[in-house]
């Protein structure tokens, strides 16, 4: 059995993509037919993951101090906490603990205590800990740096999914470069859903004779900015207004249909992309050429839709990977350093590096729109660069699984 951790749940279709690819590849390369997923959304995930995956509550990913103390006590006296002892027993049976998630080792998303705790528990059971295809940093405090150093001691393998993180590690730590092999995000290997008759496109009313611009709009990107809720609310409104301006230009000047892609649909309304898509549609007055992919799609179905677009604007990293790995010219909206690494890796030799920043989109919308128009007009140059770089990225993703299988 192989254990998988480091995720919130599959309502985030980036998580869905990672889990699907991990299970498919590890099942084949490690001759494994049993997996356990430690999740914060057991009911939902149990309905969507492959049948060989048992979904259990991630007892380590509790935020309050009381459960954390209970876990520590339960580690010494298992009978004190049945859920903890059950999860710990599953972990003890595992051939390896694979911690995925991609961007969890950074100060952007809080502390890393829960990942340390589950890794410590795995170490106690002599279960190898594998951090598979991660971005690393930035770390805002010495405490965060210390936590990463602890994770490094606990891990058998830490593979890195893009070069910006390698540069960050080299600049801020004294580890040998060989300690962090460069791979690529597993989602580069996700197989899109098949729809030979394009029934899904027809369902959403997209015309086959007109370009389609997909926009992966994120409800969560502004939640990390602003010190007060009022500031965050203002940023959210400004963000929606900026995306409305993008939609107007795409519709009127680029003569394209628009498909809004809500790639993350968490229970938290602050991280449910359907809400921002809904607000965009309302603010635009229900334009008939602006559609929302509102069904409960899997990551494979979203990748199919992204792959049918002429051009994509992506605020979600795994929506960007879904489009780029389909060969679709894509403009990434940067909100963290991981976007820099992805763009550098895919477009290092290209005259076009299709990236704008979130701050630029919100605060200098005209310049952002001009950049998007330029990328759209140069989309064939971008597509040409992808035809060269994609096989390299896919081979790197496969190499990541070779590293894992060598340990397991």
mmCIF file of C-alpha atoms in Angstrom:
data_model
loop_
_atom_site.group_PDB
_atom_site.id
_atom_site.type_symbol
_atom_site.label_atom_id
_atom_site.label_comp_id
_atom_site.label_asym_id
_atom_site.label_seq_id
_atom_site.Cartn_x
_atom_site.Cartn_y
_atom_site.Cartn_z
ATOM 1 C CA UNK A 1 0.000 0.000 0.000
ATOM 2 C CA UNK A 2 1.171 3.551 -0.796
ATOM 3 C CA UNK A 3 -0.020 6.525 1.269
ATOM 4 C CA UNK A 4 -0.626 9.957 -0.283
ATOM 5 C CA UNK A 5 -0.821 13.179 1.741
ATOM 6 C CA UNK A 6 -0.280 16.921 1.454
ATOM 7 C CA UNK A 7 -3.610 17.769 -0.170
ATOM 8 C CA UNK A 8 -6.832 19.510 0.815
ATOM 9 C CA UNK A 9 -9.238 17.568 -1.382
ATOM 10 C CA UNK A 10 -10.312 16.956 -4.957
ATOM 11 C CA UNK A 11 -12.707 19.899 -5.116
ATOM 12 C CA UNK A 12 -9.447 21.559 -6.073
ATOM 13 C CA UNK A 13 -8.992 20.060 -9.537
ATOM 14 C CA UNK A 14 -5.243 20.539 -9.275
ATOM 15 C CA UNK A 15 -5.324 18.077 -6.374
ATOM 16 C CA UNK A 16 -7.611 15.827 -8.413
ATOM 17 C CA UNK A 17 -5.066 15.837 -11.252
ATOM 18 C CA UNK A 18 -2.144 15.072 -8.935
ATOM 19 C CA UNK A 19 -3.937 12.188 -7.206
ATOM 20 C CA UNK A 20 -5.092 10.638 -10.488
ATOM 21 C CA UNK A 21 -1.646 10.732 -12.068
ATOM 22 C CA UNK A 22 0.127 9.545 -8.910
ATOM 23 C CA UNK A 23 -2.187 6.565 -8.563
ATOM 24 C CA UNK A 24 -2.036 5.639 -12.247
ATOM 25 C CA UNK A 25 1.741 5.881 -12.513
ATOM 26 C CA UNK A 26 2.647 4.343 -9.157
ATOM 27 C CA UNK A 27 0.225 1.466 -9.717
ATOM 28 C CA UNK A 28 1.995 0.654 -12.975
ATOM 29 C CA UNK A 29 5.613 1.292 -11.971
ATOM 30 C CA UNK A 30 5.475 -0.060 -8.420
ATOM 31 C CA UNK A 31 3.071 -2.943 -9.025
ATOM 32 C CA UNK A 32 0.681 -1.527 -6.448
ATOM 33 C CA UNK A 33 -3.096 -1.894 -6.324
ATOM 34 C CA UNK A 34 -3.873 -0.293 -2.949
ATOM 35 C CA UNK A 35 -3.577 3.350 -1.963
ATOM 36 C CA UNK A 36 -4.717 5.474 0.961
ATOM 37 C CA UNK A 37 -5.365 9.206 0.581
ATOM 38 C CA UNK A 38 -5.243 11.395 3.677
ATOM 39 C CA UNK A 39 -7.820 14.076 2.870
ATOM 40 C CA UNK A 40 -9.730 16.922 4.509
ATOM 41 C CA UNK A 41 -12.786 16.177 2.365
ATOM 42 C CA UNK A 42 -13.428 12.466 2.766
ATOM 43 C CA UNK A 43 -17.035 12.336 1.564
ATOM 44 C CA UNK A 44 -16.413 14.208 -1.679
ATOM 45 C CA UNK A 45 -13.076 12.583 -2.483
ATOM 46 C CA UNK A 46 -14.416 9.083 -1.884
ATOM 47 C CA UNK A 47 -16.847 9.652 -4.766
ATOM 48 C CA UNK A 48 -14.280 10.813 -7.330
ATOM 49 C CA UNK A 49 -10.952 9.050 -6.757
ATOM 50 C CA UNK A 50 -10.060 5.748 -8.474
ATOM 51 C CA UNK A 51 -11.590 2.683 -6.845
ATOM 52 C CA UNK A 52 -8.216 1.434 -5.568
ATOM 53 C CA UNK A 53 -7.903 4.478 -3.269
ATOM 54 C CA UNK A 54 -9.189 4.426 0.293
ATOM 55 C CA UNK A 55 -9.893 7.974 1.487
ATOM 56 C CA UNK A 56 -9.476 8.685 5.200
ATOM 57 C CA UNK A 57 -9.507 11.811 7.310
ATOM 58 C CA UNK A 58 -6.184 13.650 7.473
ATOM 59 C CA UNK A 59 -5.934 13.800 11.246
ATOM 60 C CA UNK A 60 -2.599 15.614 10.990
ATOM 61 C CA UNK A 61 -4.095 18.539 9.073
ATOM 62 C CA UNK A 62 -6.019 20.027 11.998
ATOM 63 C CA UNK A 63 -5.378 23.713 12.582
ATOM 64 C CA UNK A 64 -6.300 24.200 16.243
ATOM 65 C CA UNK A 65 -3.907 23.496 19.061
ATOM 66 C CA UNK A 66 -6.118 21.066 20.953
ATOM 67 C CA UNK A 67 -6.257 18.389 18.217
ATOM 68 C CA UNK A 68 -2.513 18.774 17.743
ATOM 69 C CA UNK A 69 -1.925 18.063 21.452
ATOM 70 C CA UNK A 70 -4.322 15.130 21.239
ATOM 71 C CA UNK A 71 -2.359 13.703 18.315
ATOM 72 C CA UNK A 72 0.881 13.957 20.225
ATOM 73 C CA UNK A 73 -0.681 12.241 23.199
ATOM 74 C CA UNK A 74 -2.246 9.618 20.940
ATOM 75 C CA UNK A 75 1.152 8.900 19.407
ATOM 76 C CA UNK A 76 2.240 7.720 22.862
ATOM 77 C CA UNK A 77 -1.105 6.280 23.928
ATOM 78 C CA UNK A 78 -2.977 5.215 20.747
ATOM 79 C CA UNK A 79 -6.162 4.225 22.550
ATOM 80 C CA UNK A 80 -6.776 7.887 23.436
ATOM 81 C CA UNK A 81 -7.806 8.833 19.880
ATOM 82 C CA UNK A 82 -9.404 6.213 17.651
ATOM 83 C CA UNK A 83 -9.156 8.286 14.454
ATOM 84 C CA UNK A 84 -5.493 9.014 15.005
ATOM 85 C CA UNK A 85 -4.640 5.426 15.872
ATOM 86 C CA UNK A 86 -6.533 4.180 12.802
ATOM 87 C CA UNK A 87 -4.729 6.623 10.496
ATOM 88 C CA UNK A 88 -1.393 5.804 12.107
ATOM 89 C CA UNK A 89 -2.015 2.076 11.616
ATOM 90 C CA UNK A 90 -2.687 2.658 7.916
ATOM 91 C CA UNK A 91 0.505 4.677 7.620
ATOM 92 C CA UNK A 92 2.450 1.913 9.323
ATOM 93 C CA UNK A 93 1.370 -0.529 6.584
ATOM 94 C CA UNK A 94 2.519 1.752 3.763
ATOM 95 C CA UNK A 95 5.469 1.035 1.507
ATOM 96 C CA UNK A 96 5.984 4.804 1.293
ATOM 97 C CA UNK A 97 4.377 8.125 2.192
ATOM 98 C CA UNK A 98 4.167 10.388 -0.862
ATOM 99 C CA UNK A 99 3.543 14.027 0.044
ATOM 100 C CA UNK A 100 2.212 15.899 -2.964
ATOM 101 C CA UNK A 101 0.424 19.244 -3.383
ATOM 102 C CA UNK A 102 3.077 21.098 -5.351
ATOM 103 C CA UNK A 103 3.188 24.401 -3.503
ATOM 104 C CA UNK A 104 2.725 23.583 0.180
ATOM 105 C CA UNK A 105 6.323 24.284 1.287
ATOM 106 C CA UNK A 106 6.108 28.063 1.407
ATOM 107 C CA UNK A 107 5.051 30.769 3.845
ATOM 108 C CA UNK A 108 2.286 31.718 1.394
ATOM 109 C CA UNK A 109 0.022 29.011 2.846
ATOM 110 C CA UNK A 110 0.820 29.026 6.548
ATOM 111 C CA UNK A 111 3.077 26.787 8.574
ATOM 112 C CA UNK A 112 4.166 23.260 7.750
ATOM 113 C CA UNK A 113 3.574 21.617 11.125
ATOM 114 C CA UNK A 114 1.099 19.035 9.850
ATOM 115 C CA UNK A 115 3.523 17.813 7.159
ATOM 116 C CA UNK A 116 6.277 17.508 9.753
ATOM 117 C CA UNK A 117 4.001 15.522 12.057
ATOM 118 C CA UNK A 118 2.900 12.992 9.444
ATOM 119 C CA UNK A 119 6.500 12.657 8.205
ATOM 120 C CA UNK A 120 7.683 12.059 11.774
ATOM 121 C CA UNK A 121 5.030 9.382 12.194
ATOM 122 C CA UNK A 122 6.130 7.714 8.960
ATOM 123 C CA UNK A 123 9.755 7.808 10.115
ATOM 124 C CA UNK A 124 8.719 6.185 13.387
ATOM 125 C CA UNK A 125 7.301 3.296 11.350
ATOM 126 C CA UNK A 126 10.379 3.175 9.042
ATOM 127 C CA UNK A 127 8.206 4.280 6.123
ATOM 128 C CA UNK A 128 10.155 6.342 3.552
ATOM 129 C CA UNK A 129 8.888 9.912 3.091
ATOM 130 C CA UNK A 130 8.849 11.217 -0.484
ATOM 131 C CA UNK A 131 8.147 14.853 -1.320
ATOM 132 C CA UNK A 132 7.122 14.550 -4.942
ATOM 133 C CA UNK A 133 7.476 17.436 -7.422
ATOM 134 C CA UNK A 134 7.328 20.511 -5.214
ATOM 135 C CA UNK A 135 7.928 24.203 -5.434
ATOM 136 C CA UNK A 136 9.857 25.507 -2.428
ATOM 137 C CA UNK A 137 9.727 28.975 -0.858
ATOM 138 C CA UNK A 138 9.649 31.783 -0.279
ATOM 139 C CA UNK A 139 9.923 31.542 3.500
ATOM 140 C CA UNK A 140 9.050 34.720 5.387
ATOM 141 C CA UNK A 141 10.345 33.789 8.845
ATOM 142 C CA UNK A 142 13.174 31.905 10.506
ATOM 143 C CA UNK A 143 10.542 29.547 11.928
ATOM 144 C CA UNK A 144 9.455 28.608 8.393
ATOM 145 C CA UNK A 145 13.084 28.063 7.356
ATOM 146 C CA UNK A 146 13.547 25.820 10.392
ATOM 147 C CA UNK A 147 10.445 23.828 9.476
ATOM 148 C CA UNK A 148 11.733 23.211 5.974
ATOM 149 C CA UNK A 149 15.068 22.051 7.372
ATOM 150 C CA UNK A 150 13.173 19.611 9.583
ATOM 151 C CA UNK A 151 11.224 18.293 6.598
ATOM 152 C CA UNK A 152 14.498 17.891 4.714
ATOM 153 C CA UNK A 153 15.884 15.666 7.496
ATOM 154 C CA UNK A 154 12.753 13.529 7.520
ATOM 155 C CA UNK A 155 12.502 13.008 3.751
ATOM 156 C CA UNK A 156 14.148 10.271 1.732
ATOM 157 C CA UNK A 157 13.553 12.252 -1.465
ATOM 158 C CA UNK A 158 12.566 15.837 -2.287
ATOM 159 C CA UNK A 159 12.058 16.408 -5.998
ATOM 160 C CA UNK A 160 11.525 19.921 -7.380
ATOM 161 C CA UNK A 161 9.100 20.747 -10.180
ATOM 162 C CA UNK A 162 10.526 24.027 -11.561
ATOM 163 C CA UNK A 163 13.817 25.903 -11.729
ATOM 164 C CA UNK A 164 12.826 29.019 -9.737
ATOM 165 C CA UNK A 165 12.596 26.829 -6.635
ATOM 166 C CA UNK A 166 16.016 25.330 -7.327
ATOM 167 C CA UNK A 167 17.439 28.846 -7.514
ATOM 168 C CA UNK A 168 15.695 29.785 -4.265
ATOM 169 C CA UNK A 169 17.102 26.733 -2.452
ATOM 170 C CA UNK A 170 20.603 27.423 -3.787
ATOM 171 C CA UNK A 171 20.444 31.068 -2.665
ATOM 172 C CA UNK A 172 19.034 30.447 0.820
ATOM 173 C CA UNK A 173 20.360 27.028 1.908
ATOM 174 C CA UNK A 174 23.679 25.178 1.855
ATOM 175 C CA UNK A 175 22.414 21.835 0.631
ATOM 176 C CA UNK A 176 24.162 20.012 -2.243
ATOM 177 C CA UNK A 177 22.340 20.554 -5.541
ATOM 178 C CA UNK A 178 22.026 16.783 -5.998
ATOM 179 C CA UNK A 179 19.729 16.649 -2.951
ATOM 180 C CA UNK A 180 16.938 18.198 -5.024
ATOM 181 C CA UNK A 181 16.485 16.499 -8.424
ATOM 182 C CA UNK A 182 14.600 18.555 -11.000
ATOM 183 C CA UNK A 183 11.429 16.885 -12.284
ATOM 184 C CA UNK A 184 8.122 18.351 -13.512
ATOM 185 C CA UNK A 185 4.614 18.532 -12.159
ATOM 186 C CA UNK A 186 2.848 15.141 -12.475
ATOM 187 C CA UNK A 187 -0.159 16.902 -14.034
ATOM 188 C CA UNK A 188 1.842 17.240 -17.256
ATOM 189 C CA UNK A 189 1.029 13.534 -17.672
ATOM 190 C CA UNK A 190 -2.729 13.780 -17.030
ATOM 191 C CA UNK A 191 -4.795 12.236 -19.823
ATOM 192 C CA UNK A 192 -7.727 14.431 -20.881
ATOM 193 C CA UNK A 193 -11.238 13.028 -21.038
ATOM 194 C CA UNK A 194 -12.242 11.781 -24.470
ATOM 195 C CA UNK A 195 -15.147 13.347 -26.335
ATOM 196 C CA UNK A 196 -14.817 12.565 -30.012
ATOM 197 C CA UNK A 197 -18.072 14.326 -30.870
ATOM 198 C CA UNK A 198 -17.295 17.425 -28.762
ATOM 199 C CA UNK A 199 -20.596 17.011 -26.951
ATOM 200 C CA UNK A 200 -19.297 18.978 -23.967
ATOM 201 C CA UNK A 201 -18.436 21.967 -26.134
ATOM 202 C CA UNK A 202 -21.887 21.796 -27.696
ATOM 203 C CA UNK A 203 -23.491 21.595 -24.258
ATOM 204 C CA UNK A 204 -21.857 24.879 -23.297
ATOM 205 C CA UNK A 205 -23.020 26.459 -26.559
ATOM 206 C CA UNK A 206 -19.563 27.119 -27.979
ATOM 207 C CA UNK A 207 -19.560 27.705 -31.730
ATOM 208 C CA UNK A 208 -17.044 25.532 -33.637
ATOM 209 C CA UNK A 209 -16.250 28.258 -36.181
ATOM 210 C CA UNK A 210 -15.143 30.893 -33.624
ATOM 211 C CA UNK A 211 -12.033 31.090 -31.405
ATOM 212 C CA UNK A 212 -12.502 30.180 -27.736
ATOM 213 C CA UNK A 213 -10.513 31.894 -24.998
ATOM 214 C CA UNK A 214 -10.545 30.007 -21.704
ATOM 215 C CA UNK A 215 -10.142 32.042 -18.521
ATOM 216 C CA UNK A 216 -9.262 30.214 -15.319
ATOM 217 C CA UNK A 217 -10.503 32.781 -12.804
ATOM 218 C CA UNK A 218 -9.431 32.360 -9.176
ATOM 219 C CA UNK A 219 -11.466 33.382 -6.150
ATOM 220 C CA UNK A 220 -8.476 32.721 -3.926
ATOM 221 C CA UNK A 221 -5.681 34.838 -5.395
ATOM 222 C CA UNK A 222 -6.729 38.029 -3.583
ATOM 223 C CA UNK A 223 -7.324 36.303 -0.233
ATOM 224 C CA UNK A 224 -3.561 36.291 0.441
ATOM 225 C CA UNK A 225 -3.335 40.051 -0.032
ATOM 226 C CA UNK A 226 -4.601 42.831 2.216
ATOM 227 C CA UNK A 227 -4.316 42.946 5.987
ATOM 228 C CA UNK A 228 -8.034 43.399 6.729
ATOM 229 C CA UNK A 229 -11.208 41.870 5.368
ATOM 230 C CA UNK A 230 -12.231 45.253 4.011
ATOM 231 C CA UNK A 231 -8.984 45.485 2.031
ATOM 232 C CA UNK A 232 -9.469 41.955 0.726
ATOM 233 C CA UNK A 233 -13.046 42.763 -0.302
ATOM 234 C CA UNK A 234 -11.830 45.826 -2.196
ATOM 235 C CA UNK A 235 -9.146 43.761 -3.924
ATOM 236 C CA UNK A 236 -11.738 41.137 -4.841
ATOM 237 C CA UNK A 237 -13.963 43.784 -6.462
ATOM 238 C CA UNK A 238 -11.018 45.318 -8.310
ATOM 239 C CA UNK A 239 -9.982 41.844 -9.460
ATOM 240 C CA UNK A 240 -13.471 41.090 -10.796
ATOM 241 C CA UNK A 241 -13.552 44.449 -12.582
ATOM 242 C CA UNK A 242 -10.181 43.703 -14.190
ATOM 243 C CA UNK A 243 -11.353 40.286 -15.398
ATOM 244 C CA UNK A 244 -14.508 41.895 -16.794
ATOM 245 C CA UNK A 245 -12.298 44.288 -18.756
ATOM 246 C CA UNK A 246 -10.311 41.312 -20.074
ATOM 247 C CA UNK A 247 -13.549 39.613 -21.137
ATOM 248 C CA UNK A 248 -14.736 42.756 -22.947
ATOM 249 C CA UNK A 249 -11.495 42.993 -24.929
ATOM 250 C CA UNK A 250 -11.485 39.263 -25.730
ATOM 251 C CA UNK A 251 -15.081 39.463 -26.954
ATOM 252 C CA UNK A 252 -14.981 42.733 -28.895
ATOM 253 C CA UNK A 253 -11.406 43.108 -30.098
ATOM 254 C CA UNK A 254 -10.248 39.501 -30.353
ATOM 255 C CA UNK A 255 -13.643 38.350 -31.648
ATOM 256 C CA UNK A 256 -13.583 35.271 -29.438
ATOM 257 C CA UNK A 257 -15.958 33.310 -27.272
ATOM 258 C CA UNK A 258 -15.120 33.046 -23.584
ATOM 259 C CA UNK A 259 -15.234 29.970 -21.358
ATOM 260 C CA UNK A 260 -14.727 30.642 -17.655
ATOM 261 C CA UNK A 261 -13.014 27.683 -15.956
ATOM 262 C CA UNK A 262 -13.717 27.375 -12.176
ATOM 263 C CA UNK A 263 -10.844 24.962 -11.545
ATOM 264 C CA UNK A 264 -11.110 25.120 -7.740
ATOM 265 C CA UNK A 265 -14.491 24.694 -6.041
ATOM 266 C CA UNK A 266 -13.749 24.483 -2.322
ATOM 267 C CA UNK A 267 -16.457 24.663 0.346
ATOM 268 C CA UNK A 268 -14.842 27.901 1.550
ATOM 269 C CA UNK A 269 -16.486 30.670 -0.547
ATOM 270 C CA UNK A 270 -13.178 32.533 -0.489
ATOM 271 C CA UNK A 271 -11.677 29.727 -2.562
ATOM 272 C CA UNK A 272 -14.591 28.750 -4.814
ATOM 273 C CA UNK A 273 -13.933 29.899 -8.371
ATOM 274 C CA UNK A 274 -17.607 29.481 -9.282
ATOM 275 C CA UNK A 275 -18.323 32.557 -7.159
ATOM 276 C CA UNK A 276 -15.934 34.824 -9.049
ATOM 277 C CA UNK A 277 -17.174 33.392 -12.369
ATOM 278 C CA UNK A 278 -20.747 34.116 -11.291
ATOM 279 C CA UNK A 279 -19.826 37.710 -10.369
ATOM 280 C CA UNK A 280 -18.086 38.258 -13.708
ATOM 281 C CA UNK A 281 -21.101 37.037 -15.661
ATOM 282 C CA UNK A 282 -23.435 39.288 -13.665
ATOM 283 C CA UNK A 283 -21.213 42.359 -14.021
ATOM 284 C CA UNK A 284 -21.039 41.801 -17.784
ATOM 285 C CA UNK A 285 -24.834 41.772 -18.003
ATOM 286 C CA UNK A 286 -25.121 38.072 -18.910
ATOM 287 C CA UNK A 287 -23.329 38.327 -22.263
ATOM 288 C CA UNK A 288 -24.252 35.282 -24.335
ATOM 289 C CA UNK A 289 -20.667 34.780 -25.545
ATOM 290 C CA UNK A 290 -19.401 34.324 -21.959
ATOM 291 C CA UNK A 291 -19.978 30.771 -20.728
ATOM 292 C CA UNK A 292 -19.144 29.112 -17.405
ATOM 293 C CA UNK A 293 -18.049 25.454 -17.219
ATOM 294 C CA UNK A 294 -20.279 25.028 -14.182
ATOM 295 C CA UNK A 295 -20.718 21.237 -14.043
ATOM 296 C CA UNK A 296 -18.882 19.136 -11.466
ATOM 297 C CA UNK A 297 -16.053 18.291 -13.858
ATOM 298 C CA UNK A 298 -13.045 16.146 -13.066
ATOM 299 C CA UNK A 299 -9.555 17.438 -13.811
ATOM 300 C CA UNK A 300 -9.567 15.228 -16.919
ATOM 301 C CA UNK A 301 -12.731 16.884 -18.214
ATOM 302 C CA UNK A 302 -11.376 20.350 -17.484
ATOM 303 C CA UNK A 303 -8.197 19.415 -19.352
ATOM 304 C CA UNK A 304 -10.328 18.364 -22.328
ATOM 305 C CA UNK A 305 -12.078 21.750 -22.277
ATOM 306 C CA UNK A 306 -8.807 23.655 -21.877
ATOM 307 C CA UNK A 307 -7.326 21.676 -24.740
ATOM 308 C CA UNK A 308 -10.145 22.796 -27.022
ATOM 309 C CA UNK A 309 -9.431 26.488 -26.407
ATOM 310 C CA UNK A 310 -7.612 28.696 -28.876
ATOM 311 C CA UNK A 311 -5.902 30.568 -26.049
ATOM 312 C CA UNK A 312 -6.040 30.417 -22.236
ATOM 313 C CA UNK A 313 -5.553 32.992 -19.477
ATOM 314 C CA UNK A 314 -4.826 31.119 -16.240
ATOM 315 C CA UNK A 315 -4.860 32.319 -12.648
ATOM 316 C CA UNK A 316 -4.723 28.726 -11.336
ATOM 317 C CA UNK A 317 -1.436 26.882 -11.729
ATOM 318 C CA UNK A 318 -2.931 23.502 -12.573
ATOM 319 C CA UNK A 319 -5.384 25.019 -15.026
ATOM 320 C CA UNK A 320 -2.334 26.563 -16.700
ATOM 321 C CA UNK A 321 -0.594 23.169 -16.726
ATOM 322 C CA UNK A 322 -3.739 21.548 -18.151
ATOM 323 C CA UNK A 323 -3.743 24.000 -21.057
ATOM 324 C CA UNK A 324 0.025 24.134 -21.621
ATOM 325 C CA UNK A 325 0.383 20.344 -21.539
ATOM 326 C CA UNK A 326 -2.285 20.252 -24.268
ATOM 327 C CA UNK A 327 -0.154 22.561 -26.402
ATOM 328 C CA UNK A 328 -2.518 25.521 -25.987
ATOM 329 C CA UNK A 329 -0.896 28.994 -25.878
ATOM 330 C CA UNK A 330 -1.469 30.234 -22.345
ATOM 331 C CA UNK A 331 -0.895 33.476 -20.463
ATOM 332 C CA UNK A 332 -0.175 32.796 -16.793
ATOM 333 C CA UNK A 333 -1.240 35.322 -14.177
ATOM 334 C CA UNK A 334 1.607 35.307 -11.657
ATOM 335 C CA UNK A 335 0.836 35.466 -7.933
ATOM 336 C CA UNK A 336 3.874 33.549 -6.630
ATOM 337 C CA UNK A 337 7.378 32.553 -7.732
ATOM 338 C CA UNK A 338 6.242 29.129 -8.951
ATOM 339 C CA UNK A 339 4.872 30.800 -12.106
ATOM 340 C CA UNK A 340 8.341 32.179 -12.885
ATOM 341 C CA UNK A 341 9.839 28.706 -12.806
ATOM 342 C CA UNK A 342 7.146 27.216 -15.013
ATOM 343 C CA UNK A 343 7.442 29.972 -17.626
ATOM 344 C CA UNK A 344 11.251 29.832 -17.567
ATOM 345 C CA UNK A 345 11.216 26.067 -18.070
ATOM 346 C CA UNK A 346 8.719 26.139 -20.931
ATOM 347 C CA UNK A 347 9.813 29.302 -22.758
ATOM 348 C CA UNK A 348 13.537 29.733 -22.005
ATOM 349 C CA UNK A 349 14.460 30.016 -25.687
ATOM 350 C CA UNK A 350 11.367 31.831 -26.892
ATOM 351 C CA UNK A 351 10.862 35.505 -27.718
ATOM 352 C CA UNK A 352 7.457 35.242 -25.999
ATOM 353 C CA UNK A 353 7.216 34.610 -22.259
ATOM 354 C CA UNK A 354 3.455 34.722 -21.680
ATOM 355 C CA UNK A 355 3.145 35.980 -18.127
ATOM 356 C CA UNK A 356 1.553 38.952 -16.392
ATOM 357 C CA UNK A 357 1.408 39.608 -12.654
ATOM 358 C CA UNK A 358 -1.705 39.709 -10.519
ATOM 359 C CA UNK A 359 -0.761 43.203 -9.336
ATOM 360 C CA UNK A 360 -0.471 44.335 -12.942
ATOM 361 C CA UNK A 361 -3.857 42.844 -13.792
ATOM 362 C CA UNK A 362 -5.565 44.604 -10.871
ATOM 363 C CA UNK A 363 -3.684 47.901 -10.685
ATOM 364 C CA UNK A 364 -2.543 48.458 -14.287
ATOM 365 C CA UNK A 365 -5.300 46.688 -16.176
ATOM 366 C CA UNK A 366 -4.680 48.499 -19.476
ATOM 367 C CA UNK A 367 -1.075 47.303 -19.604
ATOM 368 C CA UNK A 368 -2.141 43.770 -18.650
ATOM 369 C CA UNK A 369 -4.802 43.736 -21.374
ATOM 370 C CA UNK A 370 -2.266 44.990 -23.938
ATOM 371 C CA UNK A 371 0.076 42.158 -22.956
ATOM 372 C CA UNK A 372 -2.729 39.588 -23.266
ATOM 373 C CA UNK A 373 -3.613 40.933 -26.726
ATOM 374 C CA UNK A 374 0.044 40.683 -27.766
ATOM 375 C CA UNK A 375 0.294 37.096 -26.530
ATOM 376 C CA UNK A 376 -2.943 36.210 -28.319
ATOM 377 C CA UNK A 377 -1.656 37.676 -31.579
ATOM 378 C CA UNK A 378 1.651 35.789 -31.134
ATOM 379 C CA UNK A 379 0.024 32.552 -30.061
ATOM 380 C CA UNK A 380 1.612 30.560 -32.896
ATOM 381 C CA UNK A 381 5.071 31.533 -31.612
ATOM 382 C CA UNK A 382 4.029 30.364 -28.154
ATOM 383 C CA UNK A 383 2.637 27.109 -29.570
ATOM 384 C CA UNK A 384 5.892 26.518 -31.454
ATOM 385 C CA UNK A 385 7.886 26.907 -28.234
ATOM 386 C CA UNK A 386 5.569 24.443 -26.500
ATOM 387 C CA UNK A 387 6.102 21.834 -29.211
ATOM 388 C CA UNK A 388 9.795 21.903 -28.287
ATOM 389 C CA UNK A 389 9.549 22.149 -24.501
ATOM 390 C CA UNK A 390 6.569 19.903 -23.737
ATOM 391 C CA UNK A 391 8.331 16.594 -24.485
ATOM 392 C CA UNK A 392 11.134 17.708 -22.148
ATOM 393 C CA UNK A 393 8.684 18.522 -19.343
ATOM 394 C CA UNK A 394 6.800 15.267 -19.809
ATOM 395 C CA UNK A 395 10.052 13.302 -19.700
ATOM 396 C CA UNK A 396 10.993 15.140 -16.504
ATOM 397 C CA UNK A 397 7.622 14.216 -14.996
ATOM 398 C CA UNK A 398 8.214 10.565 -15.910
ATOM 399 C CA UNK A 399 11.696 10.743 -14.412
ATOM 400 C CA UNK A 400 10.085 11.865 -11.159
ATOM 401 C CA UNK A 401 8.188 8.605 -11.005
ATOM 402 C CA UNK A 402 11.363 6.652 -11.749
ATOM 403 C CA UNK A 403 12.936 8.274 -8.677
ATOM 404 C CA UNK A 404 9.957 7.239 -6.560
ATOM 405 C CA UNK A 405 9.875 3.670 -7.864
ATOM 406 C CA UNK A 406 13.600 3.295 -7.115
ATOM 407 C CA UNK A 407 12.823 3.960 -3.434
ATOM 408 C CA UNK A 408 9.654 1.885 -3.180
#
